[in-house]
Amino acid sequence: MPELPEVEYTARQLRASIVGATISNVQVFWERTVGHPDLATFLLEVSERRIEGVRRRGKFLLIDLSGDFFLSIHRRMTGNFLLLPPGWQIDTSLRTDDVATWNTRGPTFMPENGVENSHSRETSYCRVSFDLSDGRRLLFTDPRKFGRIELWSAQREAEALRGLGPEPFGSTFTVEYLTGELARRRIGIKQALLDQTLVAGVGNIYADEALFSASIHPLRRSDSLTPAEVRLLHEGVISVLTLGIEHGGTSFNDYRDLWGEAGDNYNHVHVYKQAGKPCPRCGSLIERMVIAQRSAHFCPGCQKLIVL
DNA sequence: ATTTAGACCTGTCAGC
DNA sequence: TGCTGACAGGTCTAAA
């Protein structure tokens, strides 16, 4: 679900709200969500640590903890963070013997007095709850259970994040770097953009948007781009990610910010999920095709497969 | 070296 | 109304 802009937006919200807080307790409702280390160690080691900072690397959210540890969170398709004000507790009266329902939807959280005090908050599908010592709760919700939370010592950060290419906003992601990486691959350009070792953080939405921005067909072979096209693509990747962050991320279905609110970038995409609608640039109808088992959206008028 | 199919999971929506 | 299949912001593994 979340790509770089969604993770970055959430990281900024977390940075402004939980740095300095202490995790008093952790509850895990779906064991496989914890990817490292084993569950018992995770539960033991996370408690009583102070949150020192929040960072992002590619699509990973990193929460630095006291004692030189950090949490790495990958939300995969449907993972979200939700911050609850003090007073919200698990509604034990709703827990039944229906283990299947509990395993699927997780616990239900209710505000202290039984009345919502601000926004409505969807607390279903909670897989992990971090209880903060000031009474707040940070929930990791994830209907499809693909998301992973790991605890690593600071000196093993390289191991925890192995295989990640340069940050799109970093100094190593240059036109020269992109030119070299694309030239030594013989795959479709859409696939290349989704390869996290080439550049970290681009997913299906922003890959399609970046290719539209650069007027490049998603099936073009990566080593066939002209220098001008690589420059446009480099610029396109950076600009669509920047706009995504500015709009608070793209919410088609599941993505929500820390307060449970949808992102606004949905109203600013040009091709993603827009099949059948007119291209905002040339008026041709946007098409959808399947590339590498993922849907790809493009304008057949602006993004020609054959370079004339 | 790439590509493809299948896992991992649950929900929604279109069509019959 | 109920069932079936397609599809969903991701990534990994095995087999071709």
Short mmCIF file of C-alpha atoms (C1' of nucleotides) in Angstrom, two decimals:
data_model
loop_
_atom_site.label_atom_id
_atom_site.label_comp_id
_atom_site.label_asym_id
_atom_site.label_seq_id
_atom_site.Cartn_x
_atom_site.Cartn_y
_atom_site.Cartn_z
CA MET A 1 0.00 0.00 0.00
CA PRO A 2 2.18 2.84 1.10
CA GLU A 3 5.01 4.02 -1.05
CA LEU A 4 7.65 6.57 -0.17
CA PRO A 5 5.29 9.59 0.11
CA GLU A 6 2.88 7.78 2.41
CA VAL A 7 5.71 6.51 4.62
CA GLU A 8 7.38 9.94 4.68
CA TYR A 9 4.14 11.69 5.59
CA THR A 10 3.51 9.25 8.44
CA ALA A 11 7.13 9.57 9.60
CA ARG A 12 6.74 13.35 9.85
CA GLN A 13 3.56 13.00 11.85
CA LEU A 14 5.15 10.48 14.20
CA ARG A 15 8.24 12.65 14.62
CA ALA A 16 6.07 15.54 15.72
CA SER A 17 4.01 13.49 18.14
CA ILE A 18 5.85 10.59 19.76
CA VAL A 19 9.53 11.52 19.98
CA GLY A 20 10.40 11.68 23.68
CA ALA A 21 7.65 9.28 24.72
CA THR A 22 8.43 5.95 26.35
CA ILE A 23 6.97 2.62 25.29
CA SER A 24 5.57 1.11 28.48
CA ASN A 25 4.24 -2.08 26.96
CA VAL A 26 3.76 -3.91 23.66
CA GLN A 27 0.95 -6.26 22.72
CA VAL A 28 1.11 -8.46 19.64
CA PHE A 29 -2.15 -9.83 18.26
CA TRP A 30 -0.77 -11.47 15.11
CA GLU A 31 2.56 -13.13 15.74
CA ARG A 32 3.83 -13.16 12.17
CA THR A 33 3.75 -9.37 12.08
CA VAL A 34 6.92 -9.49 14.18
CA GLY A 35 9.63 -10.48 11.74
CA HIS A 36 12.74 -10.13 13.94
CA PRO A 37 13.86 -11.24 16.41
CA ASP A 38 11.71 -13.98 17.95
CA LEU A 39 8.48 -12.84 19.60
CA ALA A 40 9.59 -13.39 23.19
CA THR A 41 12.75 -11.32 22.71
CA PHE A 42 10.82 -8.63 20.86
CA LEU A 43 8.28 -8.26 23.69
CA LEU A 44 11.02 -8.17 26.29
CA GLU A 45 13.31 -5.73 24.53
CA VAL A 46 10.84 -3.12 23.27
CA SER A 47 9.27 -2.31 26.61
CA GLU A 48 10.58 0.61 28.65
CA ARG A 49 12.52 2.11 25.78
CA ARG A 50 12.33 5.80 24.99
CA ILE A 51 11.54 6.93 21.44
CA GLU A 52 14.53 8.97 20.34
CA GLY A 53 13.64 9.70 16.73
CA VAL A 54 11.72 8.72 13.62
CA ARG A 55 13.25 8.22 10.18
CA ARG A 56 12.35 6.83 6.78
CA ARG A 57 14.45 4.75 4.40
CA GLY A 58 12.75 3.74 1.15
CA LYS A 59 9.39 2.35 2.22
CA PHE A 60 10.71 1.50 5.69
CA LEU A 61 9.72 3.54 8.71
CA LEU A 62 12.45 3.55 11.35
CA ILE A 63 11.80 4.37 15.00
CA ASP A 64 15.00 4.92 16.98
CA LEU A 65 14.84 3.69 20.57
CA SER A 66 17.01 4.27 23.61
CA GLY A 67 19.83 1.79 24.19
CA ASP A 68 20.88 1.85 20.53
CA PHE A 69 17.96 -0.11 19.15
CA PHE A 70 15.47 0.74 16.44
CA LEU A 71 12.20 -0.60 15.08
CA SER A 72 11.94 -1.09 11.33
CA ILE A 73 8.41 -1.19 9.98
CA HIS A 74 7.36 -2.15 6.47
CA ARG A 75 3.65 -1.62 5.87
CA ARG A 76 3.51 -3.62 2.65
CA MET A 77 -0.04 -3.37 1.28
CA THR A 78 -2.43 -2.36 4.05
CA GLY A 79 -0.39 -1.48 7.13
CA ASN A 80 -1.16 1.79 8.92
CA PHE A 81 -0.26 3.55 12.13
CA LEU A 82 -2.99 5.04 14.26
CA LEU A 83 -2.32 7.15 17.33
CA LEU A 84 -5.00 7.00 20.01
CA PRO A 85 -5.32 9.60 22.76
CA PRO A 86 -5.15 8.48 26.41
CA GLY A 87 -8.01 6.40 27.70
CA TRP A 88 -8.57 3.99 24.85
CA GLN A 89 -8.62 0.40 25.98
CA ILE A 90 -9.36 -3.00 24.53
CA ASP A 91 -13.08 -3.67 24.78
CA THR A 92 -12.94 -6.97 26.65
CA SER A 93 -16.71 -7.30 26.67
CA LEU A 94 -16.66 -7.93 22.94
CA ARG A 95 -14.15 -10.74 23.07
CA THR A 96 -15.93 -13.98 22.30
CA ASP A 97 -14.91 -17.55 21.79
CA ASP A 98 -14.83 -16.90 18.06
CA VAL A 99 -11.10 -17.28 17.64
CA ALA A 100 -11.31 -16.95 13.87
CA THR A 101 -12.92 -13.52 14.12
CA TRP A 102 -10.39 -12.42 16.74
CA ASN A 103 -7.51 -13.57 14.58
CA THR A 104 -8.90 -11.79 11.54
CA ARG A 105 -10.09 -8.49 12.95
CA GLY A 106 -8.05 -8.23 16.11
CA PRO A 107 -9.24 -6.56 19.30
CA THR A 108 -11.67 -3.66 19.44
CA PHE A 109 -10.51 -0.48 21.16
CA MET A 110 -12.93 1.86 22.87
CA PRO A 111 -12.47 5.33 24.38
CA GLU A 112 -12.69 5.50 28.15
CA ASN A 113 -16.16 6.96 28.45
CA GLY A 114 -17.48 5.03 25.50
CA VAL A 115 -17.80 8.20 23.43
CA GLU A 116 -15.49 9.28 20.63
CA ASN A 117 -13.79 12.51 21.54
CA SER A 118 -12.59 13.63 18.13
CA HIS A 119 -12.28 11.94 14.74
CA SER A 120 -13.70 8.54 14.16
CA ARG A 121 -10.90 6.01 14.28
CA GLU A 122 -10.91 2.60 12.66
CA THR A 123 -9.18 0.40 15.22
CA SER A 124 -10.02 -2.92 13.60
CA TYR A 125 -7.29 -5.18 12.27
CA CYS A 126 -4.87 -4.11 15.00
CA ARG A 127 -1.86 -6.42 14.89
CA VAL A 128 0.44 -4.66 17.36
CA SER A 129 -0.25 -2.06 20.04
CA PHE A 130 2.52 0.08 21.54
CA ASP A 131 1.36 1.51 24.85
CA LEU A 132 3.03 4.81 25.66
CA SER A 133 3.70 5.77 29.27
CA ASP A 134 1.63 8.95 28.86
CA GLY A 135 -1.46 6.84 28.22
CA ARG A 136 -1.55 7.09 24.44
CA ARG A 137 -1.50 4.02 22.22
CA LEU A 138 0.19 3.64 18.88
CA LEU A 139 -1.63 0.94 16.91
CA PHE A 140 -0.26 -0.88 13.90
CA THR A 141 -3.29 -1.95 11.90
CA ASP A 142 -3.00 -4.24 8.90
CA PRO A 143 -6.00 -6.11 7.44
CA ARG A 144 -3.96 -8.28 5.08
CA LYS A 145 -1.23 -9.06 7.62
CA PHE A 146 1.62 -8.56 5.11
CA GLY A 147 3.27 -5.81 7.13
CA ARG A 148 6.33 -6.54 9.24
CA ILE A 149 7.77 -4.93 12.37
CA GLU A 150 11.33 -5.77 13.39
CA LEU A 151 13.61 -4.80 16.23
CA TRP A 152 17.31 -4.40 15.49
CA SER A 153 20.33 -3.10 17.31
CA ALA A 154 21.70 0.11 15.81
CA GLN A 155 24.95 -1.49 14.68
CA ARG A 156 23.00 -3.94 12.50
CA GLU A 157 21.10 -1.30 10.52
CA ALA A 158 22.88 -2.20 7.29
CA GLU A 159 21.79 -5.80 7.72
CA ALA A 160 18.21 -4.83 8.54
CA LEU A 161 17.98 -2.64 5.43
CA ARG A 162 20.09 -4.72 3.05
CA GLY A 163 19.25 -4.53 -0.61
CA LEU A 164 17.94 -0.98 -0.61
CA GLY A 165 19.17 1.30 -3.35
CA PRO A 166 19.71 5.06 -3.04
CA GLU A 167 17.10 7.47 -1.75
CA PRO A 168 15.37 9.37 -4.58
CA PHE A 169 16.07 12.65 -2.76
CA GLY A 170 19.63 11.72 -1.88
CA SER A 171 22.86 12.92 -3.46
CA THR A 172 23.73 9.54 -5.01
CA PHE A 173 20.53 9.31 -7.06
CA THR A 174 21.88 11.32 -9.96
CA VAL A 175 21.09 11.26 -13.68
CA GLU A 176 24.47 9.58 -14.20
CA TYR A 177 23.67 6.86 -11.67
CA LEU A 178 20.25 6.23 -13.20
CA THR A 179 21.74 6.12 -16.69
CA GLY A 180 24.23 3.47 -15.64
CA GLU A 181 21.74 1.31 -13.77
CA LEU A 182 19.20 1.38 -16.61
CA ALA A 183 21.87 0.59 -19.19
CA ARG A 184 23.02 -2.59 -17.47
CA ARG A 185 19.52 -4.03 -17.18
CA ARG A 186 17.47 -5.59 -19.94
CA ILE A 187 14.05 -5.35 -18.39
CA GLY A 188 11.02 -3.13 -18.91
CA ILE A 189 11.38 0.37 -17.50
CA LYS A 190 8.30 -0.09 -15.29
CA GLN A 191 9.90 -3.13 -13.65
CA ALA A 192 13.16 -1.25 -13.23
CA LEU A 193 11.44 1.55 -11.31
CA LEU A 194 9.82 -1.00 -8.98
CA ASP A 195 13.22 -2.56 -8.22
CA GLN A 196 14.10 -1.30 -4.74
CA THR A 197 17.80 -1.95 -5.32
CA LEU A 198 17.80 0.57 -8.18
CA VAL A 199 16.02 3.31 -6.25
CA ALA A 200 14.28 2.92 -2.89
CA GLY A 201 10.68 3.90 -2.32
CA VAL A 202 8.99 3.91 -5.73
CA GLY A 203 5.92 1.67 -5.96
CA ASN A 204 3.16 1.02 -8.44
CA ILE A 205 1.37 4.37 -8.24
CA TYR A 206 4.41 6.61 -8.48
CA ALA A 207 6.14 4.42 -11.09
CA ASP A 208 3.15 4.90 -13.40
CA GLU A 209 2.97 8.61 -12.60
CA ALA A 210 6.71 9.12 -13.16
CA LEU A 211 6.59 7.36 -16.54
CA PHE A 212 3.62 9.50 -17.56
CA SER A 213 5.49 12.59 -16.41
CA ALA A 214 8.44 11.62 -18.64
CA SER A 215 6.20 10.43 -21.53
CA ILE A 216 7.79 6.96 -21.54
CA HIS A 217 5.88 3.76 -22.30
CA PRO A 218 6.07 1.31 -19.35
CA LEU A 219 7.21 -1.53 -21.65
CA ARG A 220 10.22 0.36 -23.03
CA ARG A 221 13.38 -1.58 -22.30
CA SER A 222 15.42 0.09 -19.60
CA ASP A 223 18.57 0.15 -21.75
CA SER A 224 16.79 1.80 -24.68
CA LEU A 225 16.09 5.18 -23.11
CA THR A 226 17.74 8.20 -24.68
CA PRO A 227 19.79 10.54 -22.45
CA ALA A 228 16.96 13.07 -22.67
CA GLU A 229 14.43 10.47 -21.55
CA VAL A 230 16.56 9.41 -18.59
CA ARG A 231 16.81 13.04 -17.51
CA LEU A 232 13.05 13.47 -17.76
CA LEU A 233 12.46 10.24 -15.84
CA HIS A 234 14.90 11.23 -13.10
CA GLU A 235 13.12 14.54 -12.75
CA GLY A 236 9.73 12.82 -12.96
CA VAL A 237 10.47 10.38 -10.15
CA ILE A 238 11.52 13.19 -7.84
CA SER A 239 8.62 15.46 -8.75
CA VAL A 240 5.82 12.90 -8.40
CA LEU A 241 7.18 11.76 -5.03
CA THR A 242 7.49 15.35 -3.85
CA LEU A 243 3.93 16.15 -4.89
CA GLY A 244 2.73 12.94 -3.22
CA ILE A 245 4.23 14.04 0.08
CA GLU A 246 2.83 17.56 -0.26
CA HIS A 247 -0.65 16.11 -0.77
CA GLY A 248 -0.40 13.83 2.24
CA GLY A 249 -0.10 10.60 0.25
CA THR A 250 -2.45 8.73 -2.07
CA SER A 251 -5.49 7.00 -0.55
CA PHE A 252 -7.42 4.74 -2.85
CA ASN A 253 -8.62 2.30 -0.23
CA ASP A 254 -6.62 1.61 2.86
CA TYR A 255 -3.96 4.24 3.34
CA ARG A 256 -4.63 6.53 6.29
CA ASP A 257 -2.44 8.95 8.16
CA LEU A 258 -1.69 8.89 11.88
CA TRP A 259 -5.08 10.42 12.69
CA GLY A 260 -7.04 8.10 10.44
CA GLU A 261 -7.44 10.67 7.67
CA ALA A 262 -7.14 9.87 3.95
CA GLY A 263 -4.43 11.47 1.81
CA ASP A 264 -5.34 13.95 -0.90
CA ASN A 265 -2.98 12.84 -3.68
CA TYR A 266 -5.82 10.69 -5.02
CA ASN A 267 -7.16 13.88 -6.57
CA HIS A 268 -3.85 14.64 -8.28
CA VAL A 269 -2.87 11.42 -10.06
CA HIS A 270 -2.85 11.53 -13.87
CA VAL A 271 -2.93 7.88 -14.96
CA TYR A 272 -2.98 5.49 -11.99
CA LYS A 273 -6.40 3.78 -11.82
CA GLN A 274 -7.61 6.23 -14.50
CA ALA A 275 -8.16 3.72 -17.34
CA GLY A 276 -10.86 4.91 -19.74
CA LYS A 277 -10.56 8.54 -18.72
CA PRO A 278 -9.07 11.18 -21.03
CA CYS A 279 -5.40 12.02 -20.66
CA PRO A 280 -5.06 15.49 -19.10
CA ARG A 281 -2.29 16.26 -21.60
CA CYS A 282 -3.54 14.98 -24.95
CA GLY A 283 -7.07 13.70 -24.42
CA SER A 284 -6.37 10.10 -25.47
CA LEU A 285 -8.04 7.50 -23.29
CA ILE A 286 -5.81 6.13 -20.52
CA GLU A 287 -5.13 2.40 -20.85
CA ARG A 288 -4.37 -0.34 -18.36
CA MET A 289 -2.19 -3.38 -18.98
CA VAL A 290 -0.55 -6.03 -16.83
CA ILE A 291 3.24 -5.91 -16.53
CA ALA A 292 5.05 -8.29 -14.21
CA GLN A 293 1.78 -9.24 -12.52
CA ARG A 294 1.11 -5.63 -11.61
CA SER A 295 -1.27 -3.29 -13.35
CA ALA A 296 0.30 -0.50 -15.35
CA HIS A 297 -1.55 2.63 -16.48
CA PHE A 298 -0.41 4.89 -19.27
CA CYS A 299 -1.53 7.26 -22.00
CA PRO A 300 -1.20 5.65 -25.46
CA GLY A 301 -0.99 9.12 -27.00
CA CYS A 302 1.78 10.58 -24.85
CA GLN A 303 3.69 7.39 -24.07
CA LYS A 304 4.48 5.76 -27.40
CA LEU A 305 6.25 2.41 -27.40
CA ILE A 306 8.07 3.16 -30.67
CA VAL A 307 10.39 6.15 -30.70
CA LEU A 308 9.89 7.96 -33.99
"C1'" DA B 1 19.66 -12.99 -16.53
"C1'" DT B 2 14.81 -12.49 -16.58
"C1'" DT B 3 10.33 -13.94 -16.26
"C1'" DT B 4 6.46 -16.19 -14.26
"C1'" DA B 5 3.68 -18.44 -10.86
"C1'" DG B 6 2.64 -18.98 -6.31
"C1'" DA B 7 2.74 -17.55 -1.31
"C1'" DC B 8 1.39 -14.58 2.18
"C1'" DC B 9 -3.85 -12.43 3.66
"C1'" DT B 10 -8.47 -10.07 3.61
"C1'" DG B 11 -11.79 -7.07 1.57
"C1'" DT B 12 -14.42 -5.02 -2.19
"C1'" DC B 13 -16.67 -4.80 -6.39
"C1'" DA B 14 -18.60 -6.26 -10.88
"C1'" DG B 15 -21.18 -9.70 -13.13
"C1'" DC B 16 -24.29 -13.54 -13.45
"C1'" DT C 1 -29.44 -12.74 -2.40
"C1'" DG C 2 -25.47 -15.56 -3.17
"C1'" DC C 3 -21.59 -17.23 -5.50
"C1'" DT C 4 -17.29 -16.51 -8.43
"C1'" DG C 5 -13.49 -14.30 -10.18
"C1'" DA C 6 -10.61 -10.20 -10.62
"C1'" DC C 7 -8.12 -6.98 -8.27
"C1'" DA C 8 -5.66 -4.16 -4.43
"C1'" DG C 9 0.03 1.31 -2.53
"C1'" DG C 10 4.53 -5.19 -1.67
"C1'" DT C 11 8.02 -8.52 -1.58
"C1'" DC C 12 9.98 -13.15 -1.45
"C1'" DT C 13 10.91 -17.84 -3.27
"C1'" DA C 14 11.09 -21.51 -6.53
"C1'" DA C 15 10.94 -23.06 -11.00
"C1'" DA C 16 11.22 -22.33 -15.96
#
